[in-house]
Amino acid sequence: MHLETDVLIIGAGGAGMYAAIEAARAGASVILADRSLIGRGGATVMAQMTVAVALGEQTPDHWEHHLADTLAAGRGLCDENLAAMLCEEGPARIREMDAWKVGWAREDGHIKQAHAPGHDRPRCVYVDFLATGPAVSRTLRAQLNHFDGVRRVGDLLIVDIVVRDCVAVGAVALHTPTGEIVTIAAKSTIIGTGGLTRLYRRNSASSNMSGDGYALALRAGAELVDMEFVQFFPIGHLAPRLVGMDPIMWDPFRYKLGGKLLNGDHQPFEEEYAARDSRSDGAYVLTRDLATYAITKEVEAGRGSPAGGAWLSFRHIPEADIRRAFGPVVDRLAENGIDLARQDVEVAPIAHYHMGGVRVDTSFATSVPGLFACGEAVGGANGANRLSGNAITEALVFGARAGQTAARHASGVAQGWTEAAAKTSVDMLKSASARPGPNLAEAVARLQAVMADKVGAFRTAEKLDAALADLDALAREIGDTPMISAKAFDPVLVDWLDLRQMLLVARSVAIAAKARTESRGAHQREDYPGLDKAWTHNQVVTLAGGDIALRAASPAKRG
Amino acid sequence: MKATIAIQRGAPGETAHVETFEVAFEPGQSVLDALRILRRETDPSLAFRFACINANACKECMMLIDGEVDYACKVKLKEGVTSLLPLPKKALVRDLVTEIAPPDERLFAPVRKSAR
Ligand SMILES: Cc1cc2nc3c(=O)[nH]c(=O)nc-3n(C[C@H](O)[C@H](O)[C@H](O)COP(=O)(O)OP(=O)(O)OC[C@H]3O[C@@H](n4cnc5c(N)ncnc54)[C@H](O)[C@@H]3O)c2cc1C
Ligand code: FES
């Protein structure tokens, strides 16, 4: 099957859906494709917490204050122009969402803004109860109905961007329910595929967050930036099994109530690590980075909790206070058989967000004409670490912008599609065979283990080298020919295609991590502790002659 | 603990058949957890929809569980037999996967008129 459109948008999360709305508003025809269902497959629908935006509703604020906090968290590596755009245009997007009835929580007649760590004042809007992401997703999906020019296609996995004479001209896709190969001619293509945290064993990811967009961009000849900066959330939920809650939910409660971290022997350990470090921020006993470090070290020393993390205890807090602070969450916990007044839960660092990503300019164009990117798929705005609440703002602001510029680009060019340009990718899919080979679902788990154990929150040259060797071995195991088990909805073929992309993305993270011989923000090297001023630059990743190449670039300054 | 999962398999045009698997589990684990373990350990070709795994937000994992329509990620595993069938009122794709997207969000949907 062959389709044609002005603008192809890959990924229907917050970024992709906003891009579709803006591209349609600008008069472009749009195909909005998602490998999952529209508005359901990625991080946007899963986010339960807050959205950072300088509305000044709760307390006077200005986007420059939001920017100052964003740049501080980014530790010298932010693309200041992208960061400024996120902060400056956030209010317009949040107010537009408000007009579309997303339902931001209100208090005394104004939109309520909460104070989240890292922000200098209350700045974060949300939708009750823990419904921010679902509300954002639902609102954008409903808006799409107003635009006839947008064709929404779920179950369409984009496999490759098609490039002709160094220009992006469309894409090759797999329609999973039928197994049919679909080609799409597009004047502009936008990558809105979200992040890569599924590369790690413990993560907050959906099954669609394997970093496809980074691999699509690299193979198309575009650049990535800051790939070494994967954000780990220190106290992600580990055990007992908990469904229906965001795994990062413990943080605000620990913050509010003073939940205690205990090691496997039920001994407190936070203070010992805090005493050794001067970065303690007063509010938390330990900063986030240090909490991740402390838990990882306790586990390595054989003092982990049974599931391999730390205990989080609220048992010293009166039951009534727990109920007051947690509200309806207490009931959701009870559904999962968890009673905080009587039992501790296990937590561990989990991969949560990717600061790095596709390198774009302020029109969200990549270095490949016709190829754009937006949302978490983009690198640069958050530098070496991200403030809480910035990711959804980033998705909405960058999505809207990318939609506008991609539509403008499309209005000035002709379709460049040729079948010949798509041939390599189509042939690869056609060559798929049912052959004996490794269990690919298990291979994905092995890749996740390699990344967690050797390219995790704390890195050394030795571990990174070992990881690269493991990734090479895994690549040889899966080979160059896709494996299949059935025609319709074949998870084996999807795993193979995922591994093809995940292996490339994992390599780019490991190679960039190895080159950066310092510790900064979310990139921590045990063999190079401490920030090194000489490293105040970004690393740009490209794919040249089949291998990953790195070069340095200065972070963009405002202007 | 051990759960026995009886899964209806097959694609349209094939004779549907039930396959039975045993899975070791820990209390609190979900039916979706078991399906994912089965793919890793026993049969990677087993088809079922899911995306969010923990959040119960994507609403993609609906199937018929012991005769009730429910989310595979929400229903807890139990000892003894759990029977899984595809949603009865939706077009079957394969195994536990059905066509659940609204018609205008599918590839083979009528093309909507352009705004221009
Ligand atoms: C559990 C969780 C909680 C979070 N909480 C918050 C929070 O409280 N506040 C905040 O600011 N941020 C939060 N974040 C981060 C934030 O949600 C994301 O960064 C943001 O939603 C990303 O939006 P996006 O549109 O770029 O990507 P996503 O929403 O992830 O959407 C990407 C889409 O692309 C699709 N896709 C991927 N690859 C392909 C392909 N090859 N072909 C076709 N489609 C593809 C996916 O199926 C998916 O639907 C959270 C993240 C998680 C995981
Ligand atoms: S897997 Fe998302 S709701 Fe069940």
XYZ file of C-alpha atoms and ligand atoms in Angstrom:
732
model
C 0.000 0.000 0.000
C 1.256 3.496 -0.808
C 0.096 6.746 0.845
C 0.911 10.367 0.158
C 0.782 13.423 2.400
C 2.263 16.861 2.885
C 3.363 16.143 6.440
C 4.001 12.728 7.981
C 4.126 12.727 11.776
C 5.619 9.678 13.463
C 4.214 9.189 16.966
C 0.893 10.337 18.408
C 1.960 11.463 21.870
C 1.574 15.024 23.107
C 4.217 16.279 20.691
C 2.938 14.452 17.614
C -0.701 15.326 18.203
C 0.059 19.024 18.743
C 2.210 18.977 15.615
C -0.701 17.486 13.674
C -3.067 20.207 14.890
C -0.674 23.015 13.948
C 0.265 21.522 10.579
C -3.429 21.131 9.736
C -4.125 24.695 10.891
C -1.451 25.818 8.440
C -3.332 24.027 5.667
C -1.169 20.942 5.229
C -2.520 17.449 4.749
C -1.236 15.245 7.565
C -0.755 11.571 8.272
C -0.349 10.993 12.002
C 1.038 7.487 12.443
C 1.580 5.558 15.645
C 2.887 2.033 16.147
C 0.382 1.696 18.968
C -3.091 3.250 19.082
C -3.497 7.008 18.625
C -2.767 8.884 21.843
C -2.150 5.747 23.893
C 1.250 4.339 23.128
C 3.794 6.579 24.781
C 4.714 8.522 27.890
C 2.163 11.310 27.549
C -0.829 9.177 28.504
C 1.117 7.656 31.422
C 2.265 10.851 33.128
C 0.391 11.420 36.371
C 2.145 14.404 37.870
C 2.763 17.959 36.781
C 3.491 20.346 33.927
C 5.891 23.237 34.548
C 4.858 26.581 33.123
C 5.317 30.208 34.224
C 1.664 31.209 34.238
C 1.982 33.376 37.328
C -1.434 32.239 38.519
C -0.373 30.928 41.925
C 2.321 33.473 42.547
C 3.900 36.122 40.300
C 6.220 34.469 37.814
C 7.999 35.165 34.541
C 9.232 32.698 31.968
C 12.765 34.004 32.515
C 12.637 32.584 36.060
C 11.525 29.236 34.661
C 14.382 29.447 32.173
C 16.916 30.198 34.907
C 15.849 27.039 36.766
C 15.905 24.993 33.546
C 19.417 26.156 32.678
C 20.648 25.498 36.227
C 19.398 21.904 36.063
C 21.006 21.501 32.628
C 24.465 22.224 34.083
C 25.842 24.263 31.219
C 24.754 22.000 28.386
C 21.298 23.313 27.454
C 20.603 24.644 24.012
C 19.536 27.974 25.469
C 17.356 28.894 22.518
C 15.327 25.694 22.764
C 15.118 26.021 26.543
C 13.960 29.648 26.219
C 11.313 28.655 23.684
C 10.041 25.919 26.011
C 9.684 28.415 28.870
C 8.419 31.392 26.851
C 5.804 29.550 24.798
C 4.698 27.158 27.528
C 2.035 29.534 28.873
C 0.337 29.918 25.465
C 0.106 26.140 25.003
C -1.125 25.530 28.549
C -3.775 28.223 28.154
C -4.830 26.806 24.808
C -5.167 23.389 26.449
C -7.213 25.102 29.155
C -9.530 26.568 26.519
C -9.847 23.048 25.101
C -11.051 21.971 28.561
C -8.161 19.807 29.643
C -9.259 20.563 33.216
C -6.209 22.018 34.994
C -6.879 21.886 38.737
C -8.154 25.216 40.080
C -8.227 26.885 43.478
C -9.827 30.189 44.456
C -10.691 30.928 40.840
C -7.189 30.476 39.419
C -5.224 27.598 37.959
C -3.428 25.904 40.809
C 0.353 25.603 40.585
C 2.360 23.273 42.795
C 5.943 23.680 43.899
C 8.110 20.878 42.520
C 11.796 20.300 43.338
C 14.222 22.392 41.295
C 11.758 25.208 40.655
C 12.167 28.502 42.509
C 8.405 28.876 43.083
C 5.069 27.100 42.610
C 4.905 26.605 38.841
C 3.478 23.197 38.061
C -0.079 22.695 36.821
C -1.824 19.337 36.906
C -5.129 17.571 36.413
C -6.771 15.799 39.324
C -6.642 13.091 40.353
C -3.216 11.998 39.084
C -4.785 12.376 35.643
C -2.522 14.913 33.947
C -1.257 12.727 31.106
C -4.550 11.003 30.291
C -6.290 14.405 30.231
C -3.639 15.954 27.975
C -3.823 12.994 25.626
C -7.603 12.868 25.525
C -7.882 16.633 24.895
C -5.466 16.646 21.967
C -7.000 13.523 20.484
C -10.438 15.163 20.629
C -9.102 18.345 18.990
C -7.799 16.281 16.081
C -11.420 15.552 15.186
C -11.834 19.185 14.170
C -9.252 18.950 11.433
C -10.340 17.117 8.321
C -6.853 17.226 6.869
C -5.452 14.884 9.516
C -5.519 11.189 8.785
C -4.798 9.228 11.939
C -3.383 5.740 11.559
C -2.666 3.485 14.510
C -0.840 0.137 14.364
C 1.592 1.611 11.839
C 5.204 1.047 12.854
C 7.615 3.308 10.984
C 10.675 1.242 10.101
C 12.837 3.684 8.138
C 12.827 7.254 6.880
C 13.306 7.262 3.119
C 16.086 9.552 1.926
C 16.751 10.558 -1.664
C 19.758 12.712 -2.522
C 20.172 13.574 1.179
C 16.548 14.792 1.473
C 13.852 13.029 3.544
C 11.010 12.085 1.195
C 8.808 9.815 3.331
C 8.951 6.534 5.174
C 8.572 2.767 5.058
C 6.231 1.232 7.609
C 4.814 -2.057 8.798
C 1.069 -2.274 9.335
C 1.100 -4.699 12.245
C -2.447 -6.152 12.079
C -1.992 -7.295 8.476
C 1.779 -7.540 8.216
C 1.529 -5.395 5.102
C 4.390 -3.100 4.042
C 3.204 0.501 3.703
C 5.161 3.233 1.943
C 4.414 6.899 2.617
C 5.521 9.804 0.434
C 5.812 13.014 2.470
C 7.195 16.468 1.786
C 7.976 16.882 5.479
C 8.457 14.164 8.071
C 8.349 14.839 11.820
C 9.815 12.438 14.372
C 7.682 12.566 17.542
C 8.497 9.112 18.854
C 9.317 9.957 22.470
C 12.180 8.525 24.531
C 14.299 5.405 24.984
C 13.905 4.250 28.552
C 12.734 0.800 27.477
C 16.429 0.157 26.832
C 16.761 -0.395 30.587
C 15.619 -3.307 32.752
C 13.894 -1.093 35.283
C 12.046 1.734 33.636
C 8.867 3.769 33.603
C 8.460 3.147 29.876
C 5.724 1.742 27.724
C 6.547 -0.992 25.250
C 6.871 1.630 22.487
C 9.651 3.662 24.060
C 12.682 1.882 22.619
C 14.186 4.987 21.049
C 12.965 4.310 17.504
C 13.117 7.989 16.613
C 16.813 8.266 17.419
C 17.599 5.313 15.187
C 15.317 6.598 12.414
C 17.121 9.947 12.536
C 20.621 8.443 12.609
C 19.939 6.119 9.686
C 18.484 9.043 7.708
C 21.743 10.934 8.184
C 20.588 13.322 10.913
C 22.510 14.135 14.084
C 21.818 13.246 17.706
C 23.058 15.190 20.724
C 23.647 14.491 24.447
C 22.901 10.767 24.096
C 24.807 9.983 27.317
C 22.234 11.821 29.463
C 19.587 9.322 30.540
C 17.622 10.440 33.593
C 17.241 7.881 36.359
C 14.507 8.414 38.854
C 15.913 7.355 42.246
C 12.907 5.833 43.959
C 10.858 4.174 41.263
C 8.462 1.536 42.518
C 9.979 -1.946 42.602
C 7.862 -4.246 44.816
C 5.299 -5.492 45.688
C 3.660 -5.543 42.262
C 1.684 -2.323 41.833
C -0.599 -1.635 38.888
C -2.556 1.504 38.086
C 0.015 3.884 39.536
C 2.816 5.798 37.906
C 6.003 4.074 39.168
C 7.513 7.463 40.014
C 4.656 8.358 42.349
C 6.554 7.931 45.641
C 8.617 11.044 45.262
C 6.084 13.735 46.224
C 4.975 11.652 49.214
C 8.471 11.054 50.444
C 9.004 14.770 50.057
C 5.798 15.735 51.845
C 5.863 13.199 54.660
C 9.526 12.443 55.138
C 9.427 8.802 54.030
C 12.590 6.977 55.122
C 14.896 4.966 52.910
C 16.172 1.797 54.594
C 18.575 -0.826 53.344
C 18.007 -4.587 53.259
C 18.795 -4.806 56.983
C 16.142 -2.127 57.611
C 18.900 0.311 58.553
C 18.826 3.945 57.457
C 21.710 4.801 55.133
C 20.847 8.175 53.672
C 22.676 10.218 56.251
C 25.897 8.337 55.820
C 25.992 9.176 52.120
C 24.765 12.724 52.684
C 27.523 13.297 55.230
C 30.092 12.363 52.613
C 28.671 14.838 50.138
C 27.977 18.514 50.325
C 25.253 18.501 47.689
C 22.453 17.788 50.141
C 19.667 20.278 49.455
C 18.010 20.463 52.853
C 14.518 19.530 51.706
C 15.455 16.014 50.791
C 18.058 14.497 53.009
C 19.659 13.424 49.768
C 19.434 15.062 46.361
C 18.041 12.867 43.599
C 21.454 12.065 42.118
C 22.756 11.109 45.546
C 19.743 8.986 46.381
C 20.352 7.004 43.195
C 24.004 6.638 44.169
C 23.273 5.596 47.741
C 20.715 2.950 46.759
C 22.945 1.556 44.003
C 25.897 1.292 46.400
C 23.892 -0.392 49.155
C 22.680 -3.000 46.661
C 26.213 -3.534 45.327
C 27.452 -4.032 48.890
C 24.902 -6.819 49.360
C 22.636 -4.670 51.508
C 19.759 -4.357 49.065
C 16.136 -5.196 49.736
C 14.908 -8.638 48.559
C 13.948 -7.374 45.084
C 17.237 -5.513 44.715
C 16.515 -1.961 45.850
C 15.838 -0.172 49.114
C 12.901 -0.102 51.499
C 10.815 3.038 51.592
C 9.077 3.339 54.938
C 6.216 5.526 56.085
C 5.527 3.403 59.159
C 6.855 6.086 61.529
C 4.115 8.419 60.325
C 0.675 8.396 61.984
C -1.912 6.585 59.878
C -4.167 9.646 59.750
C -1.352 11.762 58.298
C -0.672 9.123 55.679
C -4.297 9.126 54.664
C -4.427 12.907 54.540
C -1.302 13.206 52.396
C -2.013 10.323 50.045
C -5.757 10.899 49.669
C -7.342 8.486 47.188
C -3.918 6.941 46.491
C -4.359 4.980 49.730
C -7.305 3.203 48.122
C -5.424 2.454 44.937
C -2.613 1.039 47.063
C -5.129 -1.053 48.997
C -6.391 -2.504 45.695
C -2.831 -3.735 45.264
C -2.743 -5.084 48.801
C -0.405 -2.374 50.114
C -0.962 -0.755 53.528
C 1.706 1.870 54.225
C 0.926 2.114 57.900
C 1.927 -1.507 58.272
C 4.394 -2.296 55.541
C 7.322 -0.830 53.671
C 7.599 -0.898 49.902
C 10.688 -1.505 47.790
C 12.050 1.193 45.509
C 15.002 1.426 43.121
C 16.402 3.810 40.527
C 14.542 3.438 37.222
C 15.219 4.903 33.785
C 12.663 7.645 33.344
C 13.455 10.240 30.668
C 16.022 10.974 27.994
C 17.583 14.429 27.862
C 19.456 13.658 24.650
C 17.945 13.149 21.244
C 17.644 14.386 17.697
C 19.599 17.596 17.106
C 17.413 20.362 15.720
C 17.529 24.110 15.200
C 14.838 26.452 16.514
C 12.587 25.567 13.576
C 12.866 21.926 14.701
C 14.589 21.031 11.454
C 17.304 18.375 11.578
C 20.380 18.544 9.387
C 18.454 16.506 6.771
C 16.121 18.694 4.668
C 12.506 17.630 5.078
C 13.144 15.916 8.422
C 11.954 17.488 11.669
C 11.663 16.313 15.279
C 9.796 17.326 18.434
C 9.008 16.265 22.003
C 11.190 13.963 24.073
C 12.716 12.749 20.808
C 14.549 16.096 20.613
C 17.776 16.699 22.533
C 19.133 19.958 23.874
C 16.472 21.861 25.795
C 17.223 20.147 29.096
C 20.996 19.729 28.830
C 22.504 17.371 31.391
C 19.371 17.022 33.519
C 15.690 17.873 33.328
C 13.509 19.752 35.778
C 10.377 17.934 36.792
C 7.386 19.048 34.758
C 9.411 20.292 31.798
C 8.826 17.271 29.596
C 5.147 17.729 28.878
C 5.638 21.449 28.263
C 8.454 20.494 25.899
C 6.198 18.043 24.070
C 3.410 20.594 23.589
C 5.568 23.613 22.689
C 7.970 21.787 20.402
C 5.177 19.774 18.826
C 3.240 22.911 17.910
C 6.346 24.606 16.510
C 7.467 21.584 14.508
C 3.986 21.244 13.021
C 4.084 24.856 11.852
C 7.543 24.743 10.310
C 7.032 21.339 8.715
C 3.828 22.595 7.083
C 5.621 25.693 5.821
C 8.411 23.554 4.405
C 5.907 21.262 2.698
C 4.159 24.179 1.007
C 7.361 25.094 -0.808
C 8.567 21.735 -2.136
C 7.329 18.958 -4.421
C 7.119 15.294 -3.421
C 10.554 13.769 -3.841
C 9.446 10.152 -3.444
C 10.775 7.392 -5.669
C 10.314 3.681 -5.197
C 14.029 3.224 -5.737
C 14.814 5.350 -2.687
C 12.671 3.075 -0.519
C 13.999 -0.155 -1.980
C 16.625 -1.084 0.636
C 14.156 -0.800 3.461
C 11.282 -2.511 1.632
C 13.619 -5.318 0.587
C 14.737 -5.793 4.175
C 11.117 -6.260 5.274
C 10.397 -8.563 2.341
C 13.394 -10.734 3.225
C 11.889 -11.564 6.633
C 11.974 -15.281 7.269
C 10.727 -17.813 9.773
C 14.022 -19.338 10.774
C 15.451 -20.877 13.891
C 17.056 -18.266 16.056
C 17.129 -16.765 19.496
C 13.927 -15.979 21.392
C 13.790 -12.273 20.573
C 11.584 -11.341 23.534
C 14.272 -12.808 25.734
C 16.953 -11.016 23.668
C 15.252 -7.688 24.442
C 15.481 -8.569 28.149
C 19.169 -9.345 27.728
C 19.775 -5.992 26.060
C 17.954 -4.297 28.948
C 20.175 -6.123 31.428
C 23.343 -5.041 29.611
C 22.213 -1.414 29.640
C 21.149 -1.513 33.288
C 24.268 -3.240 34.571
C 26.879 -1.578 32.381
C 25.452 1.688 31.017
C 23.309 2.534 34.040
C 23.339 5.467 36.407
C 27.007 4.921 37.395
C 29.485 4.170 34.669
C 33.108 3.183 34.242
C 35.223 2.774 31.110
C 35.534 -0.914 31.881
C 31.787 -1.473 32.144
C 31.082 0.598 29.045
C 33.598 -1.414 27.021
C 31.991 -4.613 28.219
C 28.577 -3.264 27.264
C 29.730 -2.417 23.749
C 31.104 -5.944 23.338
C 27.823 -7.431 24.588
C 25.808 -5.252 22.219
C 27.990 -6.352 19.284
C 27.459 -9.984 20.183
C 23.717 -9.461 20.409
C 23.702 -7.718 17.022
C 25.463 -10.722 15.485
C 22.920 -13.036 17.066
C 19.914 -11.287 15.577
C 21.580 -10.867 12.156
C 20.571 -8.678 9.229
C 17.421 -10.496 8.173
C 14.164 -9.954 10.058
C 12.634 -12.969 11.783
C 8.916 -13.698 11.594
C 6.471 -16.126 13.155
C 3.134 -15.128 11.593
C 1.573 -12.733 9.128
C -0.883 -10.851 11.340
C 0.300 -8.972 14.425
C 3.628 -10.735 14.667
C 5.435 -9.859 17.900
C 8.533 -11.705 16.689
C 8.924 -9.378 13.707
C 8.251 -6.369 15.928
C 10.881 -7.555 18.436
C 13.372 -8.001 15.613
C 12.708 -4.514 14.249
C 12.871 -3.109 17.796
C 16.187 -4.821 18.478
C 17.592 -3.442 15.230
C 16.813 0.084 16.439
C 17.544 -0.507 20.133
C 21.002 -1.877 19.420
C 21.928 1.227 17.432
C 20.521 3.575 20.059
C 22.124 1.628 22.922
C 25.481 1.847 21.159
C 25.136 5.594 20.729
C 24.411 6.001 24.470
C 27.354 3.796 25.474
C 29.814 5.410 23.063
C 28.887 8.945 24.120
C 29.013 7.899 27.790
C 32.458 6.428 27.349
C 33.842 9.531 25.680
C 32.594 11.913 28.377
C 35.293 11.512 31.011
C 33.610 13.553 33.734
C 30.435 13.451 35.831
C 27.712 15.977 35.121
C 23.980 15.919 35.754
C 22.565 12.543 34.862
C 25.872 11.213 33.489
C 27.932 9.898 36.398
C 31.326 8.267 35.879
C 32.733 6.466 38.892
C 36.182 6.641 37.319
C 35.804 10.393 36.657
C 33.894 11.860 39.604
C 33.077 15.534 39.555
C 32.284 18.040 36.893
C 35.147 19.050 34.602
C 34.784 22.576 33.185
C 36.675 21.525 30.073
C 33.703 19.286 29.266
C 31.170 22.115 29.036
C 30.233 21.088 25.530
C 27.781 18.743 23.833
C 28.625 15.583 21.978
C 27.044 15.173 18.561
C 26.438 11.622 17.329
C 26.287 10.683 13.657
C 26.216 7.442 11.730
C 29.000 7.386 9.181
C 29.769 4.358 7.050
C 27.745 2.114 9.349
C 29.481 3.215 12.540
C 28.817 5.815 15.173
C 30.996 8.924 15.161
C 31.222 11.631 17.819
C 32.167 15.265 17.632
C 32.082 18.148 20.081
C 29.838 21.178 19.703
C 29.361 24.267 21.854
C 25.976 24.558 23.535
C 23.866 27.166 21.705
C 23.745 30.474 23.598
C 20.752 32.758 23.543
C 20.522 35.185 20.720
C 2.962 -20.409 43.057
C 1.830 -21.739 39.695
C -0.846 -20.417 37.376
C -2.296 -22.303 34.432
C -3.184 -20.043 31.533
C -5.489 -21.376 28.811
C -5.237 -19.134 25.766
C -7.355 -19.206 22.628
C -5.032 -18.899 19.655
C -5.313 -18.489 15.924
C -6.063 -15.947 13.209
C -9.217 -15.453 11.117
C -9.585 -18.352 8.694
C -7.739 -20.727 11.015
C -9.429 -23.078 13.444
C -9.198 -21.481 16.841
C -7.579 -23.745 19.415
C -6.785 -23.452 23.089
C -3.192 -23.792 24.288
C -2.394 -24.225 27.940
C 0.709 -22.888 29.651
C 2.058 -23.070 33.191
C 3.678 -20.010 34.737
C 5.346 -19.567 38.096
C 4.235 -16.308 39.682
C 4.420 -14.164 42.763
C 1.295 -12.804 44.421
C 0.331 -9.455 42.925
C 1.572 -10.225 39.433
C -0.875 -9.560 36.627
C -2.197 -11.655 33.763
C -0.207 -9.342 31.482
C 2.948 -10.144 33.467
C 2.292 -13.840 32.802
C 1.761 -13.281 29.078
C 5.020 -11.355 28.848
C 6.872 -14.070 30.773
C 5.390 -16.704 28.431
C 6.725 -14.848 25.406
C 10.215 -14.638 26.920
C 10.336 -18.181 28.215
C 8.102 -20.306 26.028
C 6.435 -18.930 22.916
C 7.519 -15.552 21.507
C 4.849 -15.725 18.794
C 1.985 -15.260 21.263
C 0.055 -12.133 20.203
C -1.618 -9.712 22.637
C -1.910 -5.945 22.820
C -0.416 -3.790 25.540
C 1.597 -0.608 25.882
C 1.823 0.897 29.361
C 2.359 -2.262 31.478
C 2.043 -0.575 34.927
C -0.012 2.571 34.599
C -3.335 1.117 33.404
C -3.461 4.163 31.150
C -3.272 2.916 27.552
C -6.357 0.672 27.822
C -5.007 -1.563 25.061
C -4.798 -4.831 26.995
C -8.515 -5.604 27.138
C -9.467 -9.238 26.631
C -11.930 -11.809 27.911
C -10.519 -13.090 31.212
C -12.449 -15.991 32.751
C -15.454 -14.854 30.772
C -15.286 -11.175 31.785
C -14.019 -8.278 29.692
C -11.109 -6.850 31.667
C -7.621 -5.399 31.507
C -4.876 -8.016 31.509
C -2.642 -5.592 33.423
C -5.188 -5.168 36.212
C -6.322 -8.727 36.821
C -4.081 -10.561 39.282
C -2.820 -14.054 38.617
C -4.264 -16.856 40.657
C -3.472 -20.497 41.254
C -5.458 -22.829 39.027
C -6.715 -22.114 35.533
C -7.234 -18.666 34.017
C -8.857 -18.670 30.612
C -8.056 -15.965 28.068
C -10.009 -15.225 24.888
C -9.987 -12.319 22.452
C -12.728 -9.700 22.876
C -15.915 -11.292 21.555
C -17.482 -8.317 19.781
C -14.393 -7.060 17.949
C -12.841 -8.312 14.723
C -10.133 -10.862 15.488
C -6.592 -10.051 14.347
C -4.719 -12.979 15.898
C -4.596 -14.815 19.225
C -5.747 -12.290 21.845
C -5.485 -9.273 19.524
C -8.634 -7.684 18.163
C -9.318 -4.559 16.158
C -10.089 -2.082 18.943
C -9.168 1.275 17.380
C -12.022 3.578 16.339
C -12.584 3.133 12.571
C -11.167 6.559 11.651
C -7.908 5.765 13.403
C -7.234 2.671 11.285
C -5.281 2.255 8.073
C -8.188 0.740 6.237
C -10.601 3.510 7.142
C -12.400 5.731 4.662
C -10.085 8.619 3.755
C -11.465 11.855 5.107
C -11.895 14.802 2.764
C -9.131 17.383 2.856
C -10.035 20.693 4.478
C -8.979 22.578 1.383
C 5.367 7.173 33.778
C 5.822 8.531 33.325
C 5.465 9.658 34.065
C 5.845 10.925 33.637
N 5.452 12.008 34.363
C 5.723 13.252 33.894
C 5.222 14.408 34.555
O 4.533 14.317 35.557
N 5.523 15.632 34.047
C 6.278 15.788 32.914
O 6.511 16.906 32.479
N 6.772 14.700 32.278
C 6.511 13.454 32.734
N 7.017 12.364 32.057
C 7.712 12.582 30.788
C 6.721 12.980 29.696
O 5.517 12.274 29.891
C 7.249 12.689 28.294
O 8.532 13.196 28.135
C 6.359 13.297 27.227
O 5.012 12.939 27.429
C 6.817 12.865 25.847
O 5.854 13.204 24.885
P 6.130 12.818 23.359
O 4.917 13.188 22.600
O 7.423 13.372 22.939
O 6.310 11.230 23.372
P 5.299 10.063 23.805
O 4.143 10.560 24.548
O 6.135 9.018 24.428
O 4.735 9.542 22.411
C 5.554 8.918 21.455
C 4.683 8.072 20.550
O 5.465 7.615 19.455
C 5.075 6.311 19.134
N 6.164 5.679 18.387
C 7.398 5.362 18.848
N 8.127 4.782 17.878
C 7.350 4.737 16.761
C 7.527 4.217 15.438
N 8.670 3.626 15.054
N 6.495 4.308 14.549
C 5.295 4.877 14.917
N 5.082 5.353 16.171
C 6.098 5.296 17.083
C 4.755 5.671 20.457
O 3.866 4.571 20.308
C 4.124 6.821 21.217
O 2.724 6.828 21.115
C 6.644 11.080 32.480
C 7.012 9.958 31.755
C 6.609 8.690 32.158
C 7.027 7.511 31.351
S -1.231 -2.357 29.469
Fe -1.952 -0.309 29.405
S -3.920 -0.480 30.337
Fe -3.164 -2.493 30.446
